[in-house]
Coordinates of C-alpha atoms and ligand atoms in Angstrom, one line a residue:
M1 CA -38.8 25.7 14.5
S2 CA -35.1 26.3 14.9
N3 CA -33.2 28.4 12.5
Y4 CA -30.0 26.5 13.3
V5 CA -28.2 24.5 10.8
S6 CA -27.4 20.9 11.8
T7 CA -24.0 20.0 13.2
S8 CA -23.5 17.6 10.2
E9 CA -24.1 20.4 7.8
I10 CA -21.3 22.5 9.5
R11 CA -19.0 19.5 9.4
A12 CA -19.7 18.8 5.7
A13 CA -18.9 22.5 4.9
F14 CA -15.8 22.4 7.0
S15 CA -14.6 19.1 5.5
S16 CA -15.0 20.5 2.0
A17 CA -13.3 23.8 2.9
M18 CA -10.3 21.9 4.4
S19 CA -10.0 19.7 1.3
E20 CA -10.0 22.8 -1.0
M21 CA -7.4 24.5 1.2
Y22 CA -5.1 21.5 1.4
R23 CA -5.3 20.9 -2.4
E24 CA -4.1 24.4 -2.9
E25 CA -1.4 24.1 -0.2
V26 CA -0.2 20.7 -1.3
P27 CA -0.9 20.1 -5.0
A28 CA 0.2 16.4 -4.7
Y29 CA -2.9 15.8 -2.6
G30 CA -5.1 16.9 -5.5
T31 CA -3.3 14.4 -7.7
L32 CA -3.9 11.7 -5.2
M33 CA -7.6 12.6 -5.0
A34 CA -7.9 12.3 -8.8
L35 CA -6.1 8.9 -8.7
V36 CA -8.4 7.6 -5.9
A37 CA -11.5 8.8 -7.8
R38 CA -10.4 6.9 -10.9
V39 CA -9.6 3.7 -9.0
N40 CA -12.9 3.8 -7.1
D41 CA -14.9 4.2 -10.4
E42 CA -13.0 1.3 -11.9
T43 CA -13.5 -0.9 -8.9
L44 CA -17.2 -0.3 -8.8
A45 CA -17.4 -1.1 -12.5
Q46 CA -15.5 -4.4 -11.9
K47 CA -17.3 -5.4 -8.8
P48 CA -21.1 -5.2 -9.2
D49 CA -21.6 -7.0 -5.9
L50 CA -19.7 -4.4 -4.0
K51 CA -21.6 -1.6 -5.8
E52 CA -24.9 -3.3 -4.9
R53 CA -23.9 -3.7 -1.2
L54 CA -22.7 -0.1 -0.9
S55 CA -25.9 1.3 -2.5
A56 CA -28.2 -1.0 -0.5
T57 CA -26.6 0.3 2.7
D58 CA -26.6 3.9 1.6
N59 CA -22.9 4.1 1.7
L60 CA -22.1 4.6 -2.0
D61 CA -22.5 8.4 -2.0
R62 CA -20.2 8.9 1.0
I63 CA -17.3 7.2 -0.6
S64 CA -16.0 10.1 -2.7
E65 CA -16.6 12.6 0.2
E66 CA -14.9 10.4 2.7
R67 CA -11.7 11.6 4.3
H68 CA -9.9 12.1 7.5
G69 CA -7.2 14.5 8.5
A70 CA -4.6 14.9 11.3
I71 CA -3.3 17.6 13.6
R72 CA -0.8 17.7 16.5
L73 CA -1.5 20.0 19.4
G74 CA 0.9 21.4 22.0
T75 CA -1.0 22.1 25.2
A76 CA -3.9 20.8 27.3
E77 CA -5.7 24.1 26.8
E78 CA -5.4 23.7 23.0
L79 CA -6.8 20.2 23.2
A80 CA -9.7 21.2 25.5
T81 CA -10.7 24.1 23.2
M82 CA -10.4 21.9 20.1
R83 CA -12.9 19.5 21.7
R84 CA -15.4 22.4 22.0
V85 CA -14.8 23.6 18.5
F86 CA -15.2 20.0 17.1
A87 CA -18.4 19.6 19.2
V88 CA -20.0 22.5 17.2
M89 CA -19.5 20.3 14.1
G90 CA -20.9 17.2 15.8
M91 CA -17.5 15.5 16.3
S92 CA -16.8 13.7 19.5
P93 CA -13.5 12.2 20.8
V94 CA -13.6 8.4 20.2
G95 CA -10.8 6.1 21.4
Y96 CA -7.4 6.6 23.1
Y97 CA -4.2 5.9 21.2
D98 CA -0.8 5.7 22.9
L99 CA 2.0 6.2 20.5
S100 CA 4.9 6.4 23.0
T101 CA 5.5 2.7 22.5
A102 CA 6.3 3.4 18.9
G103 CA 8.8 6.1 19.7
V104 CA 6.5 9.0 18.9
P105 CA 6.0 11.4 21.9
V106 CA 2.2 11.9 21.6
H107 CA -1.0 10.4 22.6
S108 CA -4.2 10.8 20.6
T109 CA -7.9 10.5 20.0
A110 CA -10.1 10.8 16.9
F111 CA -12.8 13.4 16.7
R112 CA -15.6 12.1 14.6
P113 CA -19.3 11.9 14.1
V114 CA -21.1 9.2 16.1
G115 CA -24.3 7.5 14.9
N116 CA -25.3 6.1 11.6
E117 CA -27.2 9.2 10.3
A118 CA -24.4 11.6 11.1
L119 CA -21.8 9.3 9.5
K120 CA -23.8 8.9 6.4
R121 CA -24.3 12.7 6.1
N122 CA -20.5 13.3 6.4
P123 CA -17.9 11.0 8.0
F124 CA -15.1 13.6 8.4
R125 CA -12.7 12.7 11.2
V126 CA -9.6 14.4 12.7
F127 CA -6.9 12.2 14.3
T128 CA -5.8 14.6 17.0
S129 CA -2.5 14.2 18.9
L130 CA -1.2 16.0 22.0
L131 CA 2.5 16.4 22.3
R132 CA 4.0 14.8 25.5
L133 CA 6.8 17.1 26.6
D134 CA 7.0 14.9 29.7
L135 CA 8.8 12.3 27.5
I136 CA 11.6 14.7 26.7
P137 CA 14.6 14.1 28.9
D138 CA 16.3 17.5 28.4
E139 CA 14.7 19.6 31.2
A140 CA 15.9 23.0 30.0
L141 CA 14.5 22.4 26.5
R142 CA 11.2 21.1 27.9
T143 CA 10.7 24.2 29.9
K144 CA 11.6 26.4 27.0
A145 CA 9.2 24.5 24.6
A146 CA 6.4 24.8 27.1
R147 CA 6.9 28.5 27.4
I148 CA 6.8 29.0 23.6
L149 CA 3.6 27.0 23.4
E150 CA 2.0 28.9 26.2
Q151 CA 2.4 32.1 24.3
R152 CA 0.7 31.1 21.0
R153 CA -3.0 31.5 20.3
I154 CA -4.1 28.9 17.7
F155 CA -7.7 30.0 17.5
T156 CA -9.0 33.3 16.1
V157 CA -11.1 35.6 18.4
G158 CA -14.0 34.9 16.0
A159 CA -13.7 31.1 16.3
I160 CA -13.8 31.3 20.0
A161 CA -16.7 33.7 20.1
L162 CA -18.8 31.6 17.7
T163 CA -18.0 28.4 19.6
E164 CA -19.3 30.1 22.8
K165 CA -22.3 31.3 21.0
A166 CA -23.1 27.8 19.7
E167 CA -22.7 26.4 23.2
R168 CA -24.9 29.1 24.7
D169 CA -27.7 29.0 22.1
G170 CA -27.5 25.3 21.2
G171 CA -26.6 25.9 17.6
L172 CA -25.6 28.4 14.9
S173 CA -27.6 30.1 12.2
K174 CA -26.6 29.6 8.6
E175 CA -24.7 32.9 8.5
D176 CA -22.8 32.2 11.7
A177 CA -22.0 28.7 10.6
D178 CA -20.5 30.0 7.4
R179 CA -18.4 32.4 9.4
F180 CA -17.5 29.7 11.9
V181 CA -16.1 27.5 9.1
L182 CA -13.9 30.3 7.8
E183 CA -12.6 31.2 11.3
V184 CA -11.8 27.7 12.2
L185 CA -10.1 27.0 8.9
E186 CA -7.4 29.6 10.1
T187 CA -6.3 27.2 12.9
F188 CA -5.4 24.5 10.3
R189 CA -3.6 26.7 7.8
W190 CA 0.1 26.3 7.0
H191 CA 2.4 29.0 8.2
D192 CA 5.7 29.2 6.4
K193 CA 7.2 31.6 8.9
A194 CA 8.4 29.9 12.1
N195 CA 8.0 31.5 15.5
V196 CA 11.4 30.3 16.8
D197 CA 14.8 31.1 15.5
V198 CA 16.8 28.6 13.5
D199 CA 19.0 27.5 16.5
M200 CA 15.9 26.8 18.6
Y201 CA 14.3 24.9 15.7
H202 CA 17.4 22.6 15.5
R203 CA 17.4 22.0 19.2
L204 CA 13.8 21.0 19.1
H205 CA 14.4 18.9 16.0
D206 CA 17.3 17.1 17.5
A207 CA 15.1 16.1 20.5
H208 CA 12.5 14.8 18.1
R209 CA 11.4 16.0 14.7
L210 CA 7.8 15.9 15.9
I211 CA 8.6 18.4 18.7
A212 CA 10.0 20.8 16.2
D213 CA 6.8 20.4 14.1
V214 CA 4.5 21.2 17.0
V215 CA 6.5 23.9 18.8
S216 CA 8.0 26.0 16.0
F217 CA 4.9 27.2 14.2
R218 CA 1.9 29.5 15.0
G219 CA -0.7 26.8 14.7
P220 CA -1.3 23.1 14.2
H221 CA -1.3 23.0 10.4
I222 CA -3.3 20.1 9.0
N223 CA -0.5 17.6 8.2
H224 CA -2.4 15.3 5.8
L225 CA -5.9 14.5 4.5
T226 CA -6.9 11.0 3.5
P227 CA -9.5 10.0 1.0
R228 CA -11.1 6.5 1.2
T229 CA -10.3 4.1 -1.6
L230 CA -12.1 0.9 -2.5
D231 CA -8.8 -0.7 -3.7
I232 CA -5.7 0.4 -1.8
D233 CA -3.4 -2.0 -3.6
A234 CA -4.3 -0.5 -7.0
V235 CA -3.8 3.1 -5.8
Q236 CA -0.4 2.1 -4.2
A237 CA 0.7 0.5 -7.5
L238 CA -0.4 3.5 -9.6
M239 CA 1.1 6.2 -7.4
P240 CA 4.5 6.2 -9.2
A241 CA 2.8 6.7 -12.6
Y242 CA 1.2 9.8 -11.1
D243 CA 4.6 11.0 -9.8
I244 CA 4.0 10.4 -6.2
A245 CA 6.2 8.0 -4.1
P246 CA 4.3 5.6 -1.8
K247 CA 5.6 4.5 1.5
A248 CA 7.1 1.0 1.6
V249 CA 4.3 -1.1 3.0
V250 CA 0.6 -0.8 3.4
E251 CA -0.3 -0.7 7.2
G252 CA -2.9 -2.9 8.7
P253 CA -4.3 -6.3 7.5
P254 CA -3.3 -7.9 4.2
T255 CA -5.3 -7.8 1.0
R256 CA -8.5 -9.9 1.5
E257 CA -11.8 -10.8 -0.1
C258 CA -13.6 -9.4 2.9
P259 CA -11.8 -6.2 4.1
I260 CA -11.4 -5.9 7.9
L261 CA -10.7 -2.8 9.9
L262 CA -8.4 -0.4 8.1
R263 CA -5.6 -0.4 5.6
Q264 CA -3.5 2.7 5.1
T265 CA -0.6 4.0 3.1
S266 CA 0.8 7.5 2.4
F267 CA 3.2 9.4 0.2
K268 CA 6.2 10.7 2.1
A269 CA 6.2 14.1 3.6
L270 CA 7.4 16.9 1.4
E271 CA 10.4 19.1 2.2
E272 CA 9.1 22.6 2.2
A273 CA 10.7 26.1 2.3
V274 CA 10.1 27.9 5.6
S275 CA 11.8 31.0 7.1
F276 CA 13.0 31.7 10.6
P277 CA 13.3 35.1 12.3
D278 CA 16.9 36.2 12.3
G279 CA 16.7 38.3 15.4
E280 CA 17.3 41.5 13.4
G281 CA 13.8 42.0 12.0
G282 CA 14.6 39.8 8.9
W283 CA 14.1 36.2 7.9
K284 CA 16.4 33.3 7.3
T285 CA 15.4 30.6 4.8
G286 CA 15.4 27.0 5.8
S287 CA 13.1 23.9 5.3
H288 CA 10.7 21.8 7.2
T289 CA 9.2 18.4 6.4
A290 CA 5.8 17.6 7.8
R291 CA 3.0 17.4 5.3
F292 CA 2.0 14.4 3.2
G293 CA -1.0 12.6 1.7
E294 CA -2.6 9.4 2.8
I295 CA -5.2 6.9 1.5
E296 CA -7.2 4.4 3.4
Q297 CA -9.4 1.4 2.7
R298 CA -12.0 0.7 5.3
G299 CA -13.5 -2.7 6.1
I300 CA -15.7 -4.3 8.7
A301 CA -15.6 -3.2 12.3
L302 CA -14.5 -6.1 14.5
T303 CA -15.9 -7.2 17.8
P304 CA -13.6 -7.4 20.8
K305 CA -13.1 -11.1 19.9
G306 CA -12.3 -10.2 16.3
R307 CA -10.0 -7.4 17.3
G308 CA -8.2 -9.7 19.7
L309 CA -7.5 -12.1 16.8
Y310 CA -6.4 -9.2 14.6
D311 CA -3.9 -7.9 17.2
R312 CA -2.5 -11.4 17.9
L313 CA -2.0 -12.1 14.2
L314 CA -0.4 -8.7 13.6
D315 CA 1.9 -9.2 16.5
Q316 CA 2.9 -12.7 15.3
T317 CA 3.7 -11.2 11.8
R318 CA 5.9 -8.5 13.2
K319 CA 7.8 -11.0 15.3
L320 CA 8.6 -12.8 12.0
V321 CA 9.5 -9.7 10.0
R322 CA 9.6 -6.1 11.2
P323 CA 9.1 -3.8 8.1
A324 CA 12.1 -1.6 7.5
A325 CA 11.5 2.1 6.8
D326 CA 13.6 1.9 3.5
G327 CA 11.3 -0.9 2.1
S328 CA 14.2 -3.4 1.8
N329 CA 12.1 -6.2 3.3
A330 CA 8.7 -5.1 2.1
R331 CA 8.0 -8.3 0.1
E332 CA 9.0 -10.6 3.0
Y333 CA 6.7 -8.6 5.3
E334 CA 3.8 -8.9 2.9
A335 CA 4.3 -12.6 2.6
A336 CA 4.5 -13.1 6.4
L337 CA 1.3 -11.0 6.8
D338 CA -0.6 -13.1 4.2
G339 CA 0.6 -16.3 5.9
T340 CA -0.4 -15.4 9.4
F341 CA -3.8 -13.9 8.4
G342 CA -4.7 -17.2 6.8
A343 CA -6.1 -17.8 10.3
F344 CA -8.7 -15.0 10.0
P345 CA -11.9 -16.2 8.2
D346 CA -12.4 -14.6 4.9
N347 CA -16.1 -14.8 4.1
W348 CA -18.9 -12.7 5.6
A349 CA -21.0 -15.6 6.8
Q350 CA -18.2 -17.2 8.8
I351 CA -17.1 -13.8 10.2
R352 CA -20.6 -13.4 11.4
T353 CA -21.3 -16.8 12.8
E354 CA -17.9 -16.8 14.7
G355 CA -18.8 -13.4 16.2
L356 CA -15.7 -11.6 14.8
G357 CA -17.4 -8.6 13.2
Y358 CA -20.4 -6.3 13.5
F359 CA -23.2 -6.4 10.9
S360 CA -26.1 -4.3 10.0
Y361 CA -29.3 -6.3 9.3
S362 CA -32.1 -5.2 6.9
L363 CA -35.1 -6.6 5.1
T364 CA -34.8 -8.1 1.6
P365 CA -37.3 -7.5 -1.2
K366 CA -38.6 -11.0 -0.5
A367 CA -39.7 -9.7 3.0
T368 CA -42.2 -7.3 1.4
G369 CA -45.7 -8.6 2.1
A370 CA -44.4 -11.8 3.7
E371 CA -46.8 -13.2 6.4
F372 CA -46.0 -15.3 9.4
G373 CA -48.0 -16.9 12.2
S374 CA -45.4 -15.7 14.6
V375 CA -42.1 -13.8 14.2
P376 CA -39.4 -16.3 13.4
D377 CA -36.0 -15.7 15.0
L378 CA -33.3 -13.8 13.2
E379 CA -31.3 -16.8 12.1
T380 CA -34.4 -18.3 10.4
L381 CA -35.2 -15.0 8.7
I382 CA -31.7 -14.9 7.3
A383 CA -31.7 -18.6 6.3
D384 CA -35.0 -18.1 4.5
G385 CA -33.8 -15.0 2.7
F386 CA -36.0 -12.4 4.4
V387 CA -33.2 -10.6 6.1
R388 CA -29.7 -9.7 4.8
F389 CA -26.6 -8.7 6.7
D390 CA -23.9 -6.2 5.6
P391 CA -20.7 -5.3 7.3
V392 CA -20.6 -2.2 9.5
V393 CA -17.8 0.0 8.4
Y394 CA -14.9 0.6 10.8
E395 CA -14.7 4.3 11.6
D396 CA -11.7 4.4 13.9
F397 CA -7.9 4.1 13.7
L398 CA -5.3 1.5 14.7
P399 CA -2.4 2.4 16.9
V400 CA 0.3 0.2 15.2
S401 CA -0.8 1.6 11.8
A402 CA -0.8 5.2 13.1
A403 CA 2.7 4.7 14.4
G404 CA 3.8 3.4 11.0
I405 CA 2.3 6.5 9.3
F406 CA 4.0 8.8 11.8
Q407 CA 7.3 7.0 11.4
S408 CA 7.3 7.0 7.6
N409 CA 6.8 10.8 7.7
L410 CA 9.4 11.5 10.2
G411 CA 12.2 10.4 8.0
D412 CA 14.2 7.2 8.0
G413 CA 16.9 8.6 10.3
A414 CA 17.1 8.4 14.1
Q415 CA 14.7 6.1 15.8
H416 CA 13.7 7.1 19.3
E417 CA 12.9 4.9 22.2
F418 CA 10.5 5.9 24.9
V419 CA 9.4 3.8 27.8
A420 CA 5.8 2.8 27.0
S421 CA 3.6 5.0 29.2
P422 CA 0.0 5.2 28.2
N423 CA -1.8 7.7 30.3
Q424 CA -5.5 7.9 29.3
T425 CA -6.4 9.5 32.6
R426 CA -4.0 12.4 32.0
F427 CA -5.2 12.7 28.4
E428 CA -8.9 12.8 29.4
A429 CA -8.1 15.4 32.2
D430 CA -6.4 17.6 29.5
L431 CA -9.2 17.0 27.1
G432 CA -11.8 17.9 29.7
A433 CA -13.9 14.9 28.9
S434 CA -13.8 11.1 28.6
V435 CA -13.2 9.6 25.2
L436 CA -16.0 7.3 23.9
N437 CA -15.6 3.6 23.5
E438 CA -15.6 2.5 19.9
F439 CA -17.1 -0.9 20.5
D440 CA -20.2 0.5 22.2
H441 CA -20.9 2.4 19.0
Y442 CA -20.7 -0.5 16.6
A443 CA -22.7 -2.8 19.0
A444 CA -25.4 -0.2 19.1
I445 CA -25.7 0.1 15.3
E446 CA -25.9 -3.7 15.1
K447 CA -28.5 -4.0 17.8
A448 CA -30.7 -1.2 16.4
S449 CA -30.7 -2.8 13.0
I450 CA -31.8 -6.2 14.4
E451 CA -34.6 -4.6 16.4
A452 CA -35.8 -2.7 13.4
C453 CA -36.1 -5.9 11.4
L454 CA -37.9 -7.8 14.1
A455 CA -40.2 -4.9 14.7
A456 CA -41.2 -4.7 11.1
F457 CA -42.4 -8.3 11.2
S458 CA -44.2 -8.0 14.6
S459 CA -46.0 -4.9 13.5
R460 CA -47.3 -6.9 10.5
L461 CA -48.6 -9.6 12.9
L462 CA -50.5 -7.0 14.8
A463 CA -51.9 -5.5 11.6
G464 CA -52.9 -8.9 10.3
Ligands
OOG1 C1 -1.0 11.3 12.5 C2 -0.7 9.9 12.0 C3 -1.8 8.9 12.2 C4 -3.6 7.7 10.8 O1 -4.3 7.8 9.9 O2 -3.4 6.7 11.5 C5 -2.9 9.0 11.2 C6 0.0 12.3 12.3 O3 1.0 12.0 11.6 O4 -0.1 13.4 12.9 O5 -3.2 10.0 10.7
NI2 NI1 -4.1 9.6 8.8

């Protein structure tokens, strides 16, 4: 028997340590958490169907624990090491997101647990971006920024040693895992002392605010955490009463009976005091804006066909109305979104029969003790009430939404234009691994659930 703790246990401990640290660092995040908990309780009380569905699929307990976070890294080496650190917590890179199209000089992946069991135990994810200095035209600045980044060490000696130990031994003991969590937490901590002087900060900031955020500090501070809500519209509406200002529009699909993919909104990044070395051994006070809080409502994972429809409808909407950062056309945007998404079926049965979403199948109470001469097919079992289907939760992110979240937290000022230049090959070379394909994951969950249902009936035939 192994004395190693499971990767999911380490991830759960890390997720809760991060939440505690961020609540202390950014008290508004604590307020947001309290609001989300209240709305989730009220929603469950008002919607017994939803509550029943979530408990039947074992998803109820994970709701309040659910969250994701985001970091922005500076170099290939940081990204590759981060991949090894996350692997110790059972988190793998899933998906590639190119944000250059949206005027943000990064490309990204999401580190997250894969597989139903790990996700149920703790679904913590980290949206991880790598800065693309190659998109900065000023060559002198690019070289200087690269040199600054090369000199910093974002991981503690202990974090690296324990990661190597976990790789060598295939796991960590409880004691080592506890230390690992504390050591890794250091990488995500906020540093209010910059490692560049104020002139350099402004040069970086003028090139792009995100470049200043990545290059000017000792480490990739966690820039937001995001609890999952069951009613994002309610939380958005209640934020002002809790003294937090929501961003203008909710990203993603419109409000629906049957939630699809992911809806997200955030409160705007806070202006925080930082200090810059003055070159004479002292410090000069200034400010930096990077950290915020976000909420998300997750819905069903869509098949490639469903995702194609979603992308087309979103594109169509944004051709009608492009949401302005200042919120001046928010109502028009919402109306356009509602209108175009009328073309996306809004009941589970139709979403399923049209092959737009992934479902998990399970036996109903009526199936207990039921006997058949031969195993009926899945459709018959469903029609006769022996098998039920529930939506599989979408675990990933959406590039257009992520760009909207980035933008709303970079200030409403200068918009940047980059030539669209997705480069997944380069990203994977820097990461030192390929990113996983999200669709494979959902298809596997669906397939396994169907096989388990059919196997339950055929084993009964054998027994009988
Ligand atoms: C990441 C923004 C994207 C999301 O949930 O889509 C994101 C960042 O600002 O670093 O977190
Ligand atoms: Ni986020």
